[in-house]
Every structure is written in C-alpha cells, then in structure tokens.
mmCIF file of C-alpha atoms in Angstrom:
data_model
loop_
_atom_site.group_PDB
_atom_site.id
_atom_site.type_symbol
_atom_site.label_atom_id
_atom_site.label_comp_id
_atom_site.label_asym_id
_atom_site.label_seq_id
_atom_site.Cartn_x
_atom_site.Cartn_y
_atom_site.Cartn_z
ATOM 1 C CA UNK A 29 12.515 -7.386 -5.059
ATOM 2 C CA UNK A 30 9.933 -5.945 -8.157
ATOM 3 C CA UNK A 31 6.643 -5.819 -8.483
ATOM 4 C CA UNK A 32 4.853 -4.845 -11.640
ATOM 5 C CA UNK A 33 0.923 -4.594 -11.343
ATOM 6 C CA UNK A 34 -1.743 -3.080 -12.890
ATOM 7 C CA UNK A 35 0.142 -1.970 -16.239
ATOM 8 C CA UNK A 36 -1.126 -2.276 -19.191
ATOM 9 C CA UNK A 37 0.716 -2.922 -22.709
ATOM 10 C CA UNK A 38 -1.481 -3.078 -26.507
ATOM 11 C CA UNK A 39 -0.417 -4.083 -29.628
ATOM 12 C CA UNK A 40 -1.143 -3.931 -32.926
ATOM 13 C CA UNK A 41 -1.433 -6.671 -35.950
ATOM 14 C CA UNK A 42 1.862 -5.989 -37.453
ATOM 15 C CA UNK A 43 4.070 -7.564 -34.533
ATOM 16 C CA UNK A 44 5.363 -3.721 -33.469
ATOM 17 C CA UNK A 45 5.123 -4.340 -30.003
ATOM 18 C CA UNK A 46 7.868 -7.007 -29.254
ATOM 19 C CA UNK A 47 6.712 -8.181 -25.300
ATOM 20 C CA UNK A 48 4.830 -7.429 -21.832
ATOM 21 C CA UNK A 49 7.522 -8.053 -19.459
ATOM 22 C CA UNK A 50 11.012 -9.877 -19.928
ATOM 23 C CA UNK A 51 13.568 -10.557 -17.190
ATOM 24 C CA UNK A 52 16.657 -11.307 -18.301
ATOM 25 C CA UNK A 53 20.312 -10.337 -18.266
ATOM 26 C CA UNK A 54 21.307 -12.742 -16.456
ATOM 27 C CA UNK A 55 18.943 -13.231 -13.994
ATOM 28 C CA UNK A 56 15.768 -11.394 -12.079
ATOM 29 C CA UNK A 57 14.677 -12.875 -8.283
ATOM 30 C CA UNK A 58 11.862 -12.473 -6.036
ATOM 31 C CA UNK A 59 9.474 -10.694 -8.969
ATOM 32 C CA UNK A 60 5.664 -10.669 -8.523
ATOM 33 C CA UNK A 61 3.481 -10.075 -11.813
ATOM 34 C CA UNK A 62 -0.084 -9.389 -11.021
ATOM 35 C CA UNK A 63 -3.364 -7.847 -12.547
ATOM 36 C CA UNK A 64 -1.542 -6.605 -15.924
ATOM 37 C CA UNK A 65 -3.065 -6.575 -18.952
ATOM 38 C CA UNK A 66 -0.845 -7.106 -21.848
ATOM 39 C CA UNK A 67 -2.612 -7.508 -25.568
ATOM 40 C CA UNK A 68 -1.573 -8.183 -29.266
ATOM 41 C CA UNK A 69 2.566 -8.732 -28.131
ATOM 42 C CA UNK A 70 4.831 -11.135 -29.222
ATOM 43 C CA UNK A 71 5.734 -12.447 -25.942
ATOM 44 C CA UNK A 72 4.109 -11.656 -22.898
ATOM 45 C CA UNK A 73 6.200 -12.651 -20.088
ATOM 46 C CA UNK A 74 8.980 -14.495 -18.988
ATOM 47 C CA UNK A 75 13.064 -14.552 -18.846
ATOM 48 C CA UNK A 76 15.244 -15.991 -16.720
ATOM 49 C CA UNK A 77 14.608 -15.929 -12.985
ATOM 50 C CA UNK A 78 13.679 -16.816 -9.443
ATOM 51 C CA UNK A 79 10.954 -16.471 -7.313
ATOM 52 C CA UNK A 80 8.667 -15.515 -9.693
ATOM 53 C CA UNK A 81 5.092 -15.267 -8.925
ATOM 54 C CA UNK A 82 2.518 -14.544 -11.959
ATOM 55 C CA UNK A 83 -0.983 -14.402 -11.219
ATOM 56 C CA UNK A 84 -4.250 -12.933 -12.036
ATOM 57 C CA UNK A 85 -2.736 -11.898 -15.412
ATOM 58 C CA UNK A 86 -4.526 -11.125 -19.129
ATOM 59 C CA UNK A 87 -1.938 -12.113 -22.353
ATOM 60 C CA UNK A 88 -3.171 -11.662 -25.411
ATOM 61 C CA UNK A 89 -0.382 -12.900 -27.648
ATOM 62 C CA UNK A 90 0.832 -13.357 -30.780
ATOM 63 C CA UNK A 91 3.405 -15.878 -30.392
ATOM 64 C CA UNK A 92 4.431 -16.789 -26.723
ATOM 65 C CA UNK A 93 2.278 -16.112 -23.991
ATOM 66 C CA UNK A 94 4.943 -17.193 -20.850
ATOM 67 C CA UNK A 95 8.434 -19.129 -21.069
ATOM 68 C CA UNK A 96 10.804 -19.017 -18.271
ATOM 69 C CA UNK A 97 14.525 -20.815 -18.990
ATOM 70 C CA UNK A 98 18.221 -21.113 -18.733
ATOM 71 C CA UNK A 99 20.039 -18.772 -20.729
ATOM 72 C CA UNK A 100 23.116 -18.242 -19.118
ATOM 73 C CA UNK A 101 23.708 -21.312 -16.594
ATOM 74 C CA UNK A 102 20.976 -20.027 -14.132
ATOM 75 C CA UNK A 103 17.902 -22.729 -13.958
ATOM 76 C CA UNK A 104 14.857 -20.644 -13.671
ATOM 77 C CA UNK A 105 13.142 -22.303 -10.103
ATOM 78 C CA UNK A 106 10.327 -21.177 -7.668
ATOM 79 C CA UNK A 107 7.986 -20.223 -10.160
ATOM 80 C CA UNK A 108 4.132 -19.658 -9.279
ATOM 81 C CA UNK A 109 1.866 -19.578 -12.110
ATOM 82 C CA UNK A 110 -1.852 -19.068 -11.270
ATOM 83 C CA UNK A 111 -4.985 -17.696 -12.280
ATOM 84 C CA UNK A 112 -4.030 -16.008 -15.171
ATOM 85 C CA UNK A 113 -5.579 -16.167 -18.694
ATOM 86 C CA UNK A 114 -3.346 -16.652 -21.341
ATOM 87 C CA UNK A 115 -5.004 -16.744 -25.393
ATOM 88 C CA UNK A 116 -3.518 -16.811 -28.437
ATOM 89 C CA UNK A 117 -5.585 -16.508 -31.093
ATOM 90 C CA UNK A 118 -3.789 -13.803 -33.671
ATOM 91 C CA UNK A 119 -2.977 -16.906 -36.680
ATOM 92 C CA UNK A 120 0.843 -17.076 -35.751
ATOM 93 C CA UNK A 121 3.107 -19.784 -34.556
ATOM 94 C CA UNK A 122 3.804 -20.377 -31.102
ATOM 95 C CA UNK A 123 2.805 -21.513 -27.701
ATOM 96 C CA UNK A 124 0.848 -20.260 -24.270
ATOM 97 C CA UNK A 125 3.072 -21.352 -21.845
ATOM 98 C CA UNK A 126 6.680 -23.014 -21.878
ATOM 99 C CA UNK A 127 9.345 -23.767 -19.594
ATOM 100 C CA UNK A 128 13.548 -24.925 -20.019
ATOM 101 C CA UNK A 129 15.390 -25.886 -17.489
ATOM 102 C CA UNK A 130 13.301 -25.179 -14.421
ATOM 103 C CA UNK A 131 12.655 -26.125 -10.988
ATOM 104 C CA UNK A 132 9.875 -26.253 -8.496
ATOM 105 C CA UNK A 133 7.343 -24.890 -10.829
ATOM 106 C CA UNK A 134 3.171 -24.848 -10.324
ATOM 107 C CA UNK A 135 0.907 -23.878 -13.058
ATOM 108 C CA UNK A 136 -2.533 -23.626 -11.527
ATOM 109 C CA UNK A 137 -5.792 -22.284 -12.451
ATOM 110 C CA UNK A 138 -4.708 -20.912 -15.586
ATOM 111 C CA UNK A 139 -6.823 -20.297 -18.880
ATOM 112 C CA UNK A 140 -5.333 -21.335 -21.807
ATOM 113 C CA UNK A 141 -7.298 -20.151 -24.618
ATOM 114 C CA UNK A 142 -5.726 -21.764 -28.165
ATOM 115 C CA UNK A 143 -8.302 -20.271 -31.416
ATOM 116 C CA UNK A 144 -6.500 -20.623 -34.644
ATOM 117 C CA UNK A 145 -9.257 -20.061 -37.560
ATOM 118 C CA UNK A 146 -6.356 -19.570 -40.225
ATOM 119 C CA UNK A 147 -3.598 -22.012 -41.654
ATOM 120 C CA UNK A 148 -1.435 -21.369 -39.637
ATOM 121 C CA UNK A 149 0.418 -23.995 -37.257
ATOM 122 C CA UNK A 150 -0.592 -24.138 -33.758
ATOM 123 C CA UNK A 151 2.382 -25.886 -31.831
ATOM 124 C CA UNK A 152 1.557 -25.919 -27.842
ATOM 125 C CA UNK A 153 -0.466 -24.880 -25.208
ATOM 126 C CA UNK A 154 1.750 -25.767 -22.289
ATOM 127 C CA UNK A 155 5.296 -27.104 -23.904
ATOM 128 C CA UNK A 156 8.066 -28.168 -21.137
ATOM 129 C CA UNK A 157 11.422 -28.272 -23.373
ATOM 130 C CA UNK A 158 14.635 -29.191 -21.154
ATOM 131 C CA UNK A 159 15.583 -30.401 -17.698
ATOM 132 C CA UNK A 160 12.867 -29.887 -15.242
ATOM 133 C CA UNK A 161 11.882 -30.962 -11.575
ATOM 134 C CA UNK A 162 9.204 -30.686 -9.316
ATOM 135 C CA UNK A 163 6.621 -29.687 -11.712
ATOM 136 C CA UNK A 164 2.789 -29.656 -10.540
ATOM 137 C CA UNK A 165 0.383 -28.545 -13.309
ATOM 138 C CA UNK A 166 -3.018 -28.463 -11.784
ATOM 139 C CA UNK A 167 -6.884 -27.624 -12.279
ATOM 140 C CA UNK A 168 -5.824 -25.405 -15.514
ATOM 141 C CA UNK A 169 -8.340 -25.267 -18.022
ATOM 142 C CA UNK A 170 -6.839 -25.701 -21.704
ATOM 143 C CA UNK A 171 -8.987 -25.175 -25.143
ATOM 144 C CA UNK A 172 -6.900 -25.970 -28.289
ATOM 145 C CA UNK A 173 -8.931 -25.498 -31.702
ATOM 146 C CA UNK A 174 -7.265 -25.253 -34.997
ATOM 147 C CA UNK A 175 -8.574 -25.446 -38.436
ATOM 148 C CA UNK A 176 -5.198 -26.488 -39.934
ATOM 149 C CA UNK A 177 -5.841 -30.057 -40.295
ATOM 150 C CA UNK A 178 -2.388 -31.045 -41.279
ATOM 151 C CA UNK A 179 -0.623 -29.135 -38.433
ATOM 152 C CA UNK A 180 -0.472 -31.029 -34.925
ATOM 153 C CA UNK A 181 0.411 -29.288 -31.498
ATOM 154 C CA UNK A 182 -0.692 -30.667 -28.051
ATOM 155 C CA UNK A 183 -2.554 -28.794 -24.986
ATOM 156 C CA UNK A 184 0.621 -30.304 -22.934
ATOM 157 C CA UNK A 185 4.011 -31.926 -24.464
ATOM 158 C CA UNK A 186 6.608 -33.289 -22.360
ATOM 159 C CA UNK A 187 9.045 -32.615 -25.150
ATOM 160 C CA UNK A 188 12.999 -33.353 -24.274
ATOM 161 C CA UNK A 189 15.220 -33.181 -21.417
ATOM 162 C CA UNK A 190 15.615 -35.445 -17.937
ATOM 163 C CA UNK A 191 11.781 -34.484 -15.830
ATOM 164 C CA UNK A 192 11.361 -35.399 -12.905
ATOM 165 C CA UNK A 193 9.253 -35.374 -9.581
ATOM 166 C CA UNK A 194 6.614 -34.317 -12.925
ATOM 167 C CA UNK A 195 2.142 -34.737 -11.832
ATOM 168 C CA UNK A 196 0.064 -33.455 -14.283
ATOM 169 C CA UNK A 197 -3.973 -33.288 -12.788
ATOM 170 C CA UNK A 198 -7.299 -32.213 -12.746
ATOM 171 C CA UNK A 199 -7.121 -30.680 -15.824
ATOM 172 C CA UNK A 200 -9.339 -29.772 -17.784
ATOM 173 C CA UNK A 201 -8.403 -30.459 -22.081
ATOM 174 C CA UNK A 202 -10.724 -29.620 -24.792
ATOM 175 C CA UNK A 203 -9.438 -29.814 -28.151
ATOM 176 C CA UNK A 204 -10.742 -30.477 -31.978
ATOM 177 C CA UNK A 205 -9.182 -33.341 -34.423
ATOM 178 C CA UNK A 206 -5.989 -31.700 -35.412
ATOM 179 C CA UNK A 207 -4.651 -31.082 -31.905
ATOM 180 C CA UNK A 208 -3.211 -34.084 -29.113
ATOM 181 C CA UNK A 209 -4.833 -33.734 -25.857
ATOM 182 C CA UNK A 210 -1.076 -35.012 -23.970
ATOM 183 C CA UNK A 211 1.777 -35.801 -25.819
ATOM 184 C CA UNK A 212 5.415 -37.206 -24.057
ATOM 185 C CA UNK A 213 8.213 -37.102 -26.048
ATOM 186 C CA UNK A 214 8.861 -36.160 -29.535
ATOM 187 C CA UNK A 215 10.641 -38.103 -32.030
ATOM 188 C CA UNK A 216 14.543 -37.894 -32.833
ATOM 189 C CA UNK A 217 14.788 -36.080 -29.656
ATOM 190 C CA UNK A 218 15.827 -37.232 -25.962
ATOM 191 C CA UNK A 219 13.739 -37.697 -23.556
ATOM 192 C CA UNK A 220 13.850 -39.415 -19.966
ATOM 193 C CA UNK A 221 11.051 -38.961 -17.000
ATOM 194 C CA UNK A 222 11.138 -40.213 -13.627
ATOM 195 C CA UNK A 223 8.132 -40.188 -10.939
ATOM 196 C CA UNK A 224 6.174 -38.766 -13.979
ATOM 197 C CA UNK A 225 1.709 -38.971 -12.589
ATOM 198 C CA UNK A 226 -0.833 -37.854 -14.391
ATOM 199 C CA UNK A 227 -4.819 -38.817 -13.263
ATOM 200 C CA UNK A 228 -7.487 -37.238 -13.126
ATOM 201 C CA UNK A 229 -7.855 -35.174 -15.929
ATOM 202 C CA UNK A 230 -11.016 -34.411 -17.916
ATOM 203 C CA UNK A 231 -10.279 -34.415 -22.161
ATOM 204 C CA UNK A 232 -13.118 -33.601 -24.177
ATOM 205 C CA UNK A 233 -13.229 -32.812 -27.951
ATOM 206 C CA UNK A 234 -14.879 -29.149 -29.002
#
C-alpha cells in the first residue's frame, strides 16, 4: 500500500524533467495519488498497476498527462480517476489521458484542458488504445482547441482493441474546427466494441 500526496514536481521548457509519478516494474497495487501538483513534465502519472486511485490532482504536461497499461502481461484494473485537472498546453505532441489494456476503470469529474496555439499536432484528450472492460467515463469536462488546422485529434477516441461493458456520459466536449468531438475506431487498425452507450453528452464548439 503507497500513498503519495501533497508533493510537488516543476519543470522547465526544455523537457528536463522526464515525469510526476510512474509505477512500473512490473506492477504497483493499492496506490492512492492525491492533491499533487506536478507542472511542465513529460508524463505525469501512470504505469502499470492496480487499485489505483488518482484524484484531486494538478498535471501540467508536456506530452502525457495519465496512461495506465500492460507492459508485462499484467492488465492495469481498478482504476479511479476523479477530480483532477489535467492541461496540456506546452505545443508538443501527446495526449491527457490514455489507457491499454485495462479493466474496471472510471474517469470522473476530470478537467481536461487541451490549448495548442502553435503547429504542433494535438492527438487526444482521452485516447483508450487496447483491450478494455468496464469503462465508465462520466461528467468530465473536456476543452480541445488547436490552431493547427491540418492536424486532427479527438476529446475521446475509442482507438483499437476488443471494449467492452464501455458508457461514455454527461460529458461535457468543447472543441474548435480542427479537433473531433468522439471518434471510434481508426482506420487500418482493429477494432471491436460490445455493450458500447454513450448519451447524454453536451458538445459545443469554442
């Protein structure tokens, strides 16, 4: 059992400060993550693990605000993901939050805060990427703006893998031209979903 709370991690612009928290090698269980404050990293947290609870967080990020995966066999399950706010905003490629293989996952009354004012690509702001089930995000609140015009990115992508048991609501989207509001599947790659409910969800355009 861990619990990290209260820390506080800064960065700079030149990428020197590689992550908040990573739990890895193989596995970490029964973690909680609350009231840190972790600005201008690469990743802020994430790894594989198990009975993870993240809440009341700040990530300020430059490429990956959360991902939890597979790495070495062990589906990452019983994750809690609430009330944190998550922005990236520092003109480099990546995504807020992302999840591999996974099970029995809630994202909840997050901020996702996407602000890209350079070129540069903005892919996702919550990206599922593998085999999931039992996946509830609700009542997050998403902004995705990007000037990049010919650069696409989604606030949520169902992207590959087998999902199921998936409900996706009362969500609030807001994104310009050059970003999706909900994208499932991408092309050339597999993807199959079963019991997959979305409703309810509010998309506006900024």
């Amino acid at each position: 059992n861990s619990i990290f709370y209260n820390n506080t991690a800064i960065g700079d612009d030149n990428l020197n400060m590689f992550g908040g928290l990573w739990l890895c090698c193989p596995f970490s269980d029964n973690v909680t993550i609350e009231n840190n404050n972790f600005t201008k990293v690469r990743y802020g947290v994430g790894g594989e693990s198990i009975n993870i609870y993240a809440r009341n967080n700040y990530i300020d990020h430059f490429l990956v605000g959360m991902n939890f995966y597979n790495s070495t066999g062990q589906p990452s399950y019983n994750i809690y993901i609430e009330n944190n706010t998550i922005i990236h905003r520092c003109g480099y490629d990546g995504y807020n939050l992302g999840f591999g293989p996974s099970a029995n996952v809630l994202v909840r009354n997050n901020i996702l805060n996407v602000y890209l004012t350079d070129t540069k690509k903005f892919l996702d702001g919550i990206r599922i990427d593998g085999d999931v089930t039992d996946v509830a995000i609700l009542n997050n609140t998403i902004f995705a703006y990007n000037i990049n015009t010919s650069s696409g990115g989604a606030s949520i992508i169902l992207r590959s893998g087998i999902h199921k048991n998936i409900e996706i609501a009362y969500n609030i989207l807001e994104t310009n031209s050059t970003v999706i509001s909900l994208i499932i599947g991408a092309s050339s790659i597999s993807l199959y979903n079963e019991n997959l409910t979305i409703h309810d969800n509010l998309i506006g355009n900024l």
